[in-house]
mmCIF file of C-alpha atoms in Angstrom:
data_model
loop_
_atom_site.group_PDB
_atom_site.id
_atom_site.type_symbol
_atom_site.label_atom_id
_atom_site.label_comp_id
_atom_site.label_asym_id
_atom_site.label_seq_id
_atom_site.Cartn_x
_atom_site.Cartn_y
_atom_site.Cartn_z
ATOM 1 C CA UNK A 742 50.789 1.166 -3.970
ATOM 2 C CA UNK A 743 47.609 0.413 -5.544
ATOM 3 C CA UNK A 744 47.165 2.002 -8.675
ATOM 4 C CA UNK A 745 44.245 4.345 -9.061
ATOM 5 C CA UNK A 746 42.688 3.011 -12.111
ATOM 6 C CA UNK A 747 42.887 -0.513 -9.960
ATOM 7 C CA UNK A 748 41.105 0.985 -7.025
ATOM 8 C CA UNK A 749 38.586 2.696 -9.196
ATOM 9 C CA UNK A 750 37.718 -0.613 -10.489
ATOM 10 C CA UNK A 751 37.397 -1.998 -7.082
ATOM 11 C CA UNK A 752 35.141 0.383 -5.813
ATOM 12 C CA UNK A 753 32.952 -0.005 -9.107
ATOM 13 C CA UNK A 754 32.888 -3.892 -8.401
ATOM 14 C CA UNK A 755 31.715 -3.308 -4.423
ATOM 15 C CA UNK A 756 29.350 -0.902 -5.698
ATOM 16 C CA UNK A 757 27.639 -3.068 -8.307
ATOM 17 C CA UNK A 758 27.485 -6.088 -5.872
ATOM 18 C CA UNK A 759 26.162 -4.155 -3.089
ATOM 19 C CA UNK A 760 23.427 -2.861 -5.722
ATOM 20 C CA UNK A 761 22.936 -6.381 -6.853
ATOM 21 C CA UNK A 762 22.247 -7.261 -3.347
ATOM 22 C CA UNK A 763 19.849 -4.585 -3.175
ATOM 23 C CA UNK A 764 17.935 -5.148 -6.161
ATOM 24 C CA UNK A 765 17.274 -9.077 -5.272
ATOM 25 C CA UNK A 766 14.957 -7.203 -2.315
ATOM 26 C CA UNK A 767 13.880 -4.452 -4.837
ATOM 27 C CA UNK A 768 12.266 -7.217 -6.880
ATOM 28 C CA UNK A 769 10.659 -9.292 -3.924
ATOM 29 C CA UNK A 770 9.192 -6.300 -3.063
ATOM 30 C CA UNK A 771 7.730 -5.184 -6.284
ATOM 31 C CA UNK A 772 6.566 -9.442 -6.789
ATOM 32 C CA UNK A 773 4.763 -9.400 -3.787
ATOM 33 C CA UNK A 774 3.706 -5.890 -2.499
ATOM 34 C CA UNK A 775 1.567 -3.341 -4.112
ATOM 35 C CA UNK A 776 3.515 -0.053 -3.893
ATOM 36 C CA UNK A 777 6.100 1.301 -5.660
ATOM 37 C CA UNK A 778 9.074 1.547 -3.452
ATOM 38 C CA UNK A 779 9.561 0.041 -0.137
ATOM 39 C CA UNK A 780 10.430 2.992 2.846
ATOM 40 C CA UNK A 781 14.180 3.970 2.157
ATOM 41 C CA UNK A 782 15.259 2.700 5.466
ATOM 42 C CA UNK A 783 14.132 -0.639 4.812
ATOM 43 C CA UNK A 784 15.835 -0.855 1.830
ATOM 44 C CA UNK A 785 18.915 0.240 3.975
ATOM 45 C CA UNK A 786 18.100 -3.365 5.967
ATOM 46 C CA UNK A 787 18.436 -5.563 2.765
ATOM 47 C CA UNK A 788 21.200 -7.735 2.952
ATOM 48 C CA UNK A 789 24.188 -6.242 1.300
ATOM 49 C CA UNK A 790 26.003 -9.633 0.595
ATOM 50 C CA UNK A 791 26.291 -10.360 -3.297
ATOM 51 C CA UNK A 792 25.497 -14.191 -4.353
ATOM 52 C CA UNK A 793 28.951 -14.886 -4.150
ATOM 53 C CA UNK A 794 29.325 -13.716 -0.606
ATOM 54 C CA UNK A 795 26.161 -15.508 0.407
ATOM 55 C CA UNK A 796 27.589 -18.748 -1.300
ATOM 56 C CA UNK A 797 31.273 -18.402 0.329
ATOM 57 C CA UNK A 798 29.475 -17.871 3.853
ATOM 58 C CA UNK A 799 26.764 -21.147 3.726
ATOM 59 C CA UNK A 800 29.670 -23.249 2.615
ATOM 60 C CA UNK A 801 31.867 -21.945 6.038
ATOM 61 C CA UNK A 802 28.711 -22.648 8.027
ATOM 62 C CA UNK A 803 28.239 -25.900 6.469
ATOM 63 C CA UNK A 804 31.705 -26.980 7.067
ATOM 64 C CA UNK A 805 31.558 -25.150 10.456
ATOM 65 C CA UNK A 806 34.651 -22.781 10.145
ATOM 66 C CA UNK A 807 32.603 -19.857 10.369
ATOM 67 C CA UNK A 808 34.014 -19.047 13.610
ATOM 68 C CA UNK A 809 37.003 -18.495 11.809
ATOM 69 C CA UNK A 810 36.049 -16.160 9.636
ATOM 70 C CA UNK A 811 33.586 -13.929 11.713
ATOM 71 C CA UNK A 812 35.240 -10.679 11.801
ATOM 72 C CA UNK A 813 35.046 -10.273 7.626
ATOM 73 C CA UNK A 814 31.557 -12.279 8.022
ATOM 74 C CA UNK A 815 30.375 -9.201 10.335
ATOM 75 C CA UNK A 816 31.624 -6.545 8.492
ATOM 76 C CA UNK A 817 30.173 -7.831 4.765
ATOM 77 C CA UNK A 818 27.028 -8.786 5.695
ATOM 78 C CA UNK A 819 26.809 -5.802 8.453
ATOM 79 C CA UNK A 820 25.772 -7.473 11.451
ATOM 80 C CA UNK A 821 26.466 -7.225 15.080
ATOM 81 C CA UNK A 822 29.926 -8.569 16.201
ATOM 82 C CA UNK A 823 29.230 -10.755 18.932
ATOM 83 C CA UNK A 824 31.414 -10.223 21.258
ATOM 84 C CA UNK A 825 30.535 -6.281 21.263
ATOM 85 C CA UNK A 826 26.717 -6.241 21.224
ATOM 86 C CA UNK A 827 26.703 -2.223 20.939
ATOM 87 C CA UNK A 828 29.466 -0.573 18.712
ATOM 88 C CA UNK A 829 29.179 3.071 20.209
ATOM 89 C CA UNK A 830 30.356 4.838 17.496
ATOM 90 C CA UNK A 831 26.838 3.355 15.506
ATOM 91 C CA UNK A 832 24.251 3.115 18.530
ATOM 92 C CA UNK A 833 25.133 5.482 21.081
ATOM 93 C CA UNK A 834 23.646 8.944 21.322
ATOM 94 C CA UNK A 835 25.740 10.872 24.088
ATOM 95 C CA UNK A 836 22.860 13.312 24.647
ATOM 96 C CA UNK A 837 20.709 10.100 25.673
ATOM 97 C CA UNK A 838 21.207 7.794 28.870
ATOM 98 C CA UNK A 839 22.566 4.003 28.297
ATOM 99 C CA UNK A 840 19.436 1.916 26.366
ATOM 100 C CA UNK A 841 16.994 1.210 28.966
ATOM 101 C CA UNK A 842 17.463 -2.818 29.665
ATOM 102 C CA UNK A 843 13.719 -2.666 29.905
ATOM 103 C CA UNK A 844 13.643 -1.442 25.848
ATOM 104 C CA UNK A 845 12.329 -4.987 25.014
ATOM 105 C CA UNK A 846 9.830 -6.046 27.749
ATOM 106 C CA UNK A 847 6.965 -4.261 26.200
ATOM 107 C CA UNK A 848 7.268 -6.706 22.680
ATOM 108 C CA UNK A 849 6.071 -9.330 25.676
ATOM 109 C CA UNK A 850 2.328 -9.111 26.043
ATOM 110 C CA UNK A 851 2.621 -11.905 29.187
ATOM 111 C CA UNK A 852 3.795 -11.676 32.583
ATOM 112 C CA UNK A 853 6.818 -9.447 33.880
ATOM 113 C CA UNK A 854 9.411 -9.433 36.845
ATOM 114 C CA UNK A 855 7.472 -7.399 39.703
ATOM 115 C CA UNK A 856 10.179 -5.029 39.831
ATOM 116 C CA UNK A 857 9.660 -3.862 36.198
ATOM 117 C CA UNK A 858 7.463 -1.031 36.637
ATOM 118 C CA UNK A 859 10.143 0.483 39.190
ATOM 119 C CA UNK A 860 12.452 0.055 36.669
ATOM 120 C CA UNK A 861 10.652 1.506 34.058
ATOM 121 C CA UNK A 862 9.746 4.498 36.220
ATOM 122 C CA UNK A 863 13.821 5.201 37.000
ATOM 123 C CA UNK A 864 14.341 4.993 33.342
ATOM 124 C CA UNK A 865 12.074 7.721 32.510
ATOM 125 C CA UNK A 866 8.949 7.798 30.090
ATOM 126 C CA UNK A 867 5.843 5.497 30.073
ATOM 127 C CA UNK A 868 6.335 2.750 27.738
ATOM 128 C CA UNK A 869 2.182 2.504 27.788
ATOM 129 C CA UNK A 870 -0.375 4.866 28.258
ATOM 130 C CA UNK A 871 -3.964 5.799 27.754
ATOM 131 C CA UNK A 872 -5.158 7.528 24.471
ATOM 132 C CA UNK A 873 -6.830 10.543 26.362
ATOM 133 C CA UNK A 874 -3.230 11.405 27.686
ATOM 134 C CA UNK A 875 -2.268 12.260 23.910
ATOM 135 C CA UNK A 876 -3.819 14.892 22.436
ATOM 136 C CA UNK A 877 -3.025 18.427 21.209
ATOM 137 C CA UNK A 878 -1.592 20.755 23.392
ATOM 138 C CA UNK A 879 -1.017 17.889 26.161
ATOM 139 C CA UNK A 880 2.320 16.898 27.463
ATOM 140 C CA UNK A 881 3.753 13.347 28.090
ATOM 141 C CA UNK A 882 7.184 11.908 28.812
ATOM 142 C CA UNK A 883 8.420 9.854 25.728
ATOM 143 C CA UNK A 884 10.394 6.261 26.744
ATOM 144 C CA UNK A 885 13.702 5.325 24.900
ATOM 145 C CA UNK A 886 12.281 5.107 21.147
ATOM 146 C CA UNK A 887 16.110 3.768 20.207
ATOM 147 C CA UNK A 888 16.987 0.056 19.059
ATOM 148 C CA UNK A 889 19.635 -1.335 20.628
ATOM 149 C CA UNK A 890 21.492 -1.941 17.384
ATOM 150 C CA UNK A 891 20.032 -0.070 14.695
ATOM 151 C CA UNK A 892 22.437 -0.373 11.971
ATOM 152 C CA UNK A 893 22.283 -3.878 11.535
ATOM 153 C CA UNK A 894 21.142 -5.539 8.414
ATOM 154 C CA UNK A 895 18.823 -8.610 7.313
ATOM 155 C CA UNK A 896 20.602 -11.520 6.394
ATOM 156 C CA UNK A 897 19.298 -13.167 3.183
ATOM 157 C CA UNK A 898 16.637 -15.962 3.417
ATOM 158 C CA UNK A 899 19.388 -18.629 2.065
ATOM 159 C CA UNK A 900 21.747 -17.681 4.828
ATOM 160 C CA UNK A 901 19.358 -17.067 7.553
ATOM 161 C CA UNK A 902 18.103 -20.392 6.756
ATOM 162 C CA UNK A 903 21.090 -22.081 7.613
ATOM 163 C CA UNK A 904 20.963 -19.953 11.050
ATOM 164 C CA UNK A 905 19.915 -22.544 14.179
ATOM 165 C CA UNK A 906 17.459 -19.979 15.268
ATOM 166 C CA UNK A 907 15.742 -21.693 18.234
ATOM 167 C CA UNK A 908 15.859 -21.597 21.540
ATOM 168 C CA UNK A 909 16.390 -25.547 21.923
ATOM 169 C CA UNK A 910 19.738 -24.850 19.601
ATOM 170 C CA UNK A 911 20.996 -21.562 21.259
ATOM 171 C CA UNK A 912 24.244 -23.754 22.039
ATOM 172 C CA UNK A 913 24.696 -24.477 18.848
ATOM 173 C CA UNK A 914 23.758 -20.978 17.832
ATOM 174 C CA UNK A 915 25.850 -19.224 20.226
ATOM 175 C CA UNK A 916 29.356 -21.624 19.243
ATOM 176 C CA UNK A 917 28.634 -20.653 15.540
ATOM 177 C CA UNK A 918 28.741 -16.828 16.202
ATOM 178 C CA UNK A 919 31.393 -17.508 19.005
ATOM 179 C CA UNK A 920 29.273 -15.727 21.540
ATOM 180 C CA UNK A 921 30.355 -15.746 24.896
ATOM 181 C CA UNK A 922 28.395 -17.005 27.837
ATOM 182 C CA UNK A 923 26.414 -13.941 30.018
ATOM 183 C CA UNK A 924 27.737 -11.786 27.601
ATOM 184 C CA UNK A 925 25.531 -8.747 26.371
ATOM 185 C CA UNK A 926 24.701 -10.712 23.249
ATOM 186 C CA UNK A 927 24.388 -13.514 25.311
ATOM 187 C CA UNK A 928 21.591 -11.953 26.910
ATOM 188 C CA UNK A 929 20.330 -10.320 24.033
ATOM 189 C CA UNK A 930 19.813 -13.603 21.920
ATOM 190 C CA UNK A 931 17.895 -15.353 24.894
ATOM 191 C CA UNK A 932 15.678 -12.547 25.178
ATOM 192 C CA UNK A 933 15.075 -12.624 21.274
ATOM 193 C CA UNK A 934 14.616 -16.364 21.453
ATOM 194 C CA UNK A 935 12.146 -16.062 24.310
ATOM 195 C CA UNK A 936 9.938 -13.845 22.401
ATOM 196 C CA UNK A 937 10.021 -15.957 18.921
ATOM 197 C CA UNK A 938 9.204 -19.070 20.853
ATOM 198 C CA UNK A 939 6.324 -18.257 22.900
ATOM 199 C CA UNK A 940 2.729 -19.110 22.029
ATOM 200 C CA UNK A 941 0.326 -16.474 20.610
ATOM 201 C CA UNK A 942 -2.356 -15.745 23.288
ATOM 202 C CA UNK A 943 -5.890 -16.003 22.454
ATOM 203 C CA UNK A 944 -7.167 -13.340 19.378
ATOM 204 C CA UNK A 945 -3.104 -12.731 18.293
ATOM 205 C CA UNK A 946 -1.254 -13.988 15.333
ATOM 206 C CA UNK A 947 2.291 -13.973 15.522
ATOM 207 C CA UNK A 948 5.799 -14.822 13.811
ATOM 208 C CA UNK A 949 9.187 -13.842 13.862
ATOM 209 C CA UNK A 950 10.791 -13.017 10.411
ATOM 210 C CA UNK A 951 14.806 -13.518 9.991
ATOM 211 C CA UNK A 952 15.393 -12.132 6.237
ATOM 212 C CA UNK A 953 13.183 -9.437 4.503
ATOM 213 C CA UNK A 954 11.490 -12.004 2.380
ATOM 214 C CA UNK A 955 10.117 -13.520 5.625
ATOM 215 C CA UNK A 956 8.923 -10.384 6.292
ATOM 216 C CA UNK A 957 7.350 -9.415 3.165
ATOM 217 C CA UNK A 958 5.586 -13.260 3.661
ATOM 218 C CA UNK A 959 4.608 -12.345 6.727
ATOM 219 C CA UNK A 960 2.796 -9.089 6.032
ATOM 220 C CA UNK A 961 1.399 -10.466 2.552
ATOM 221 C CA UNK A 962 -0.274 -13.624 4.343
ATOM 222 C CA UNK A 963 -2.071 -11.357 6.925
ATOM 223 C CA UNK A 964 -2.971 -8.619 5.056
ATOM 224 C CA UNK A 965 -2.612 -9.079 1.108
ATOM 225 C CA UNK A 966 -0.693 -7.210 -1.292
ATOM 226 C CA UNK A 967 -1.664 -3.707 -0.674
ATOM 227 C CA UNK A 968 -0.566 -2.098 2.598
ATOM 228 C CA UNK A 969 0.480 0.832 3.649
ATOM 229 C CA UNK A 970 3.722 1.230 5.702
ATOM 230 C CA UNK A 971 4.014 3.339 8.326
ATOM 231 C CA UNK A 972 7.154 3.892 11.388
ATOM 232 C CA UNK A 973 8.050 6.678 13.709
ATOM 233 C CA UNK A 974 10.604 9.235 12.037
ATOM 234 C CA UNK A 975 13.119 9.346 14.602
ATOM 235 C CA UNK A 976 14.642 8.855 18.424
ATOM 236 C CA UNK A 977 14.154 12.575 19.140
ATOM 237 C CA UNK A 978 11.776 13.028 22.422
ATOM 238 C CA UNK A 979 13.455 9.989 24.069
ATOM 239 C CA UNK A 980 13.505 10.841 27.628
ATOM 240 C CA UNK A 981 12.069 14.359 26.797
ATOM 241 C CA UNK A 982 8.625 15.648 28.337
ATOM 242 C CA UNK A 983 7.276 16.384 24.873
ATOM 243 C CA UNK A 984 4.564 18.601 23.723
ATOM 244 C CA UNK A 985 1.721 16.850 21.313
ATOM 245 C CA UNK A 986 0.871 18.363 18.198
ATOM 246 C CA UNK A 987 -1.530 17.547 15.797
ATOM 247 C CA UNK A 988 -2.760 13.559 15.945
ATOM 248 C CA UNK A 989 -4.273 11.715 13.497
ATOM 249 C CA UNK A 990 -6.135 8.709 13.267
ATOM 250 C CA UNK A 991 -4.473 6.837 10.102
ATOM 251 C CA UNK A 992 -6.140 3.510 10.657
ATOM 252 C CA UNK A 993 -9.346 3.480 12.601
ATOM 253 C CA UNK A 994 -11.004 0.205 11.236
ATOM 254 C CA UNK A 995 -11.193 -2.058 14.183
ATOM 255 C CA UNK A 996 -12.592 -4.943 12.213
ATOM 256 C CA UNK A 997 -9.180 -4.929 9.658
ATOM 257 C CA UNK A 998 -6.276 -5.637 12.179
ATOM 258 C CA UNK A 999 -3.083 -4.253 11.480
ATOM 259 C CA UNK A 1000 0.299 -5.981 11.538
ATOM 260 C CA UNK A 1001 2.736 -4.671 13.925
ATOM 261 C CA UNK A 1002 6.413 -5.738 13.736
ATOM 262 C CA UNK A 1003 9.083 -4.639 16.451
ATOM 263 C CA UNK A 1004 13.031 -4.913 15.830
ATOM 264 C CA UNK A 1005 14.610 -7.361 18.425
ATOM 265 C CA UNK A 1006 17.887 -7.025 19.668
ATOM 266 C CA UNK A 1007 19.812 -9.903 17.878
ATOM 267 C CA UNK A 1008 23.098 -10.491 16.090
ATOM 268 C CA UNK A 1009 21.355 -9.501 12.401
ATOM 269 C CA UNK A 1010 17.932 -7.747 11.747
ATOM 270 C CA UNK A 1011 14.976 -9.992 13.152
ATOM 271 C CA UNK A 1012 11.446 -8.755 13.648
ATOM 272 C CA UNK A 1013 8.389 -10.160 15.905
ATOM 273 C CA UNK A 1014 5.445 -9.474 14.375
ATOM 274 C CA UNK A 1015 1.904 -9.866 15.392
ATOM 275 C CA UNK A 1016 -1.821 -8.971 14.474
ATOM 276 C CA UNK A 1017 -4.216 -8.368 17.160
ATOM 277 C CA UNK A 1018 -7.788 -7.503 16.605
ATOM 278 C CA UNK A 1019 -9.357 -3.912 17.459
ATOM 279 C CA UNK A 1020 -6.051 -1.909 17.201
ATOM 280 C CA UNK A 1021 -6.179 1.708 16.091
ATOM 281 C CA UNK A 1022 -3.139 3.422 14.563
ATOM 282 C CA UNK A 1023 -1.973 7.275 14.594
ATOM 283 C CA UNK A 1024 0.295 9.403 13.574
ATOM 284 C CA UNK A 1025 1.413 12.048 15.968
ATOM 285 C CA UNK A 1026 3.556 14.944 16.125
ATOM 286 C CA UNK A 1027 5.648 15.056 19.200
ATOM 287 C CA UNK A 1028 7.032 18.488 19.543
ATOM 288 C CA UNK A 1029 10.628 18.273 21.221
ATOM 289 C CA UNK A 1030 13.105 20.541 22.050
ATOM 290 C CA UNK A 1031 15.453 20.091 18.670
ATOM 291 C CA UNK A 1032 12.567 19.320 16.333
ATOM 292 C CA UNK A 1033 8.644 17.864 15.875
ATOM 293 C CA UNK A 1034 9.160 14.269 15.366
ATOM 294 C CA UNK A 1035 6.334 12.484 13.491
ATOM 295 C CA UNK A 1036 5.651 9.555 16.160
ATOM 296 C CA UNK A 1037 3.622 6.356 15.323
ATOM 297 C CA UNK A 1038 1.075 5.622 18.268
ATOM 298 C CA UNK A 1039 -0.724 2.110 18.310
ATOM 299 C CA UNK A 1040 -3.269 1.638 20.736
ATOM 300 C CA UNK A 1041 -5.426 -1.626 21.769
ATOM 301 C CA UNK A 1042 -8.921 -1.486 22.238
ATOM 302 C CA UNK A 1043 -9.345 -4.929 23.190
ATOM 303 C CA UNK A 1044 -7.169 -6.376 25.839
ATOM 304 C CA UNK A 1045 -9.476 -8.891 27.304
ATOM 305 C CA UNK A 1046 -7.086 -11.571 26.671
ATOM 306 C CA UNK A 1047 -3.833 -10.128 27.959
ATOM 307 C CA UNK A 1048 -2.411 -11.288 31.321
ATOM 308 C CA UNK A 1049 -3.081 -9.363 34.382
ATOM 309 C CA UNK A 1050 0.311 -8.960 35.246
ATOM 310 C CA UNK A 1051 0.974 -7.080 31.775
ATOM 311 C CA UNK A 1052 3.023 -4.324 32.203
ATOM 312 C CA UNK A 1053 0.647 -1.947 30.798
ATOM 313 C CA UNK A 1054 -1.603 -2.802 34.070
ATOM 314 C CA UNK A 1055 0.734 -2.672 36.691
ATOM 315 C CA UNK A 1056 1.634 0.617 35.435
ATOM 316 C CA UNK A 1057 -1.455 2.539 34.935
ATOM 317 C CA UNK A 1058 -3.871 0.417 38.008
ATOM 318 C CA UNK A 1059 -6.284 -1.515 35.438
ATOM 319 C CA UNK A 1060 -7.049 -4.889 34.616
ATOM 320 C CA UNK A 1061 -7.766 -6.862 31.274
ATOM 321 C CA UNK A 1062 -10.890 -5.716 29.211
ATOM 322 C CA UNK A 1063 -10.624 -2.100 31.054
ATOM 323 C CA UNK A 1064 -9.199 0.235 29.328
ATOM 324 C CA UNK A 1065 -7.320 0.866 25.868
ATOM 325 C CA UNK A 1066 -3.492 0.409 25.762
ATOM 326 C CA UNK A 1067 -1.166 2.244 23.743
ATOM 327 C CA UNK A 1068 2.272 2.489 22.793
ATOM 328 C CA UNK A 1069 4.559 4.482 20.496
ATOM 329 C CA UNK A 1070 6.335 2.374 17.674
ATOM 330 C CA UNK A 1071 9.996 2.460 18.334
ATOM 331 C CA UNK A 1072 13.093 3.035 15.963
ATOM 332 C CA UNK A 1073 12.994 0.669 13.030
ATOM 333 C CA UNK A 1074 9.837 -0.716 14.296
ATOM 334 C CA UNK A 1075 7.014 -0.879 11.577
ATOM 335 C CA UNK A 1076 3.126 -0.982 11.223
ATOM 336 C CA UNK A 1077 1.558 -2.328 8.102
ATOM 337 C CA UNK A 1078 -1.977 -1.407 7.103
ATOM 338 C CA UNK A 1079 -4.533 -3.010 4.733
ATOM 339 C CA UNK A 1080 -5.583 -0.487 2.192
ATOM 340 C CA UNK A 1081 -9.085 -1.214 1.351
ATOM 341 C CA UNK A 1082 -10.898 -0.742 -2.396
#
């Protein structure tokens, strides 16, 4: 039997190791972002690995022995088990339908399969809509706001840099993590790598961040140190016909484009971030069956460079440059706006 004092000592060591890992992220934030504290949900995404654990797993990767220690890696790094892409006890809400297969399609700003609008209609809720549809007192059906793997953490930058994160090396990546062909995780990996490898459309700046440091660097490069951070409060309202409450413009300067970052389904936390010109950001109170959700909505007022086959145009019957296109920010999605001085 473990002695109580020894057990307490182990708990203390575990706590301080987690604190050490979190502190590395907070220090990087303070050095690069002009805000005193990051949002709590973003802090929880920081890699929980301490420097000793990080060095150990890097060594295992370099010696091609990680596959023999995957269970320990998944648990200690708080990333997704490659053979079970969605852990029911952590991600599924039994009151909602299964997570929509098309949930990631709105991250793409190019061609989509012809059958996509029908699948969207069958799932309920519109991923794209007009600004005029969101005004106080109106009703709108909200789509699935969930992140398929909401609990996963970032890897540290030194560890993430060892991952073969590219479509050209996908077989190497799958072998490293023991991902089976045609599994759910195989689909998620292909989807995410496809988004990250695509060239930007005209007027867009884009990139994928595989670590918290990468995310901060992308934002600072595009907006500078002084930023606001905006995110939807919860997934409440998914699949519901909600009542719109207060609608407030929180970023209306079309000459200062915000940075939009979407959480991608992957083994660890990865963000796809992009910058579009002429985007307004709104804070919207959506009144659901249970509570009021404070949601963030982005509206693109220049769609002239988007593909005619973009899902938004298929759903609303207009073409590029003819209408503005709005969408909600999903769970773990984040918008960064520049603070004007």
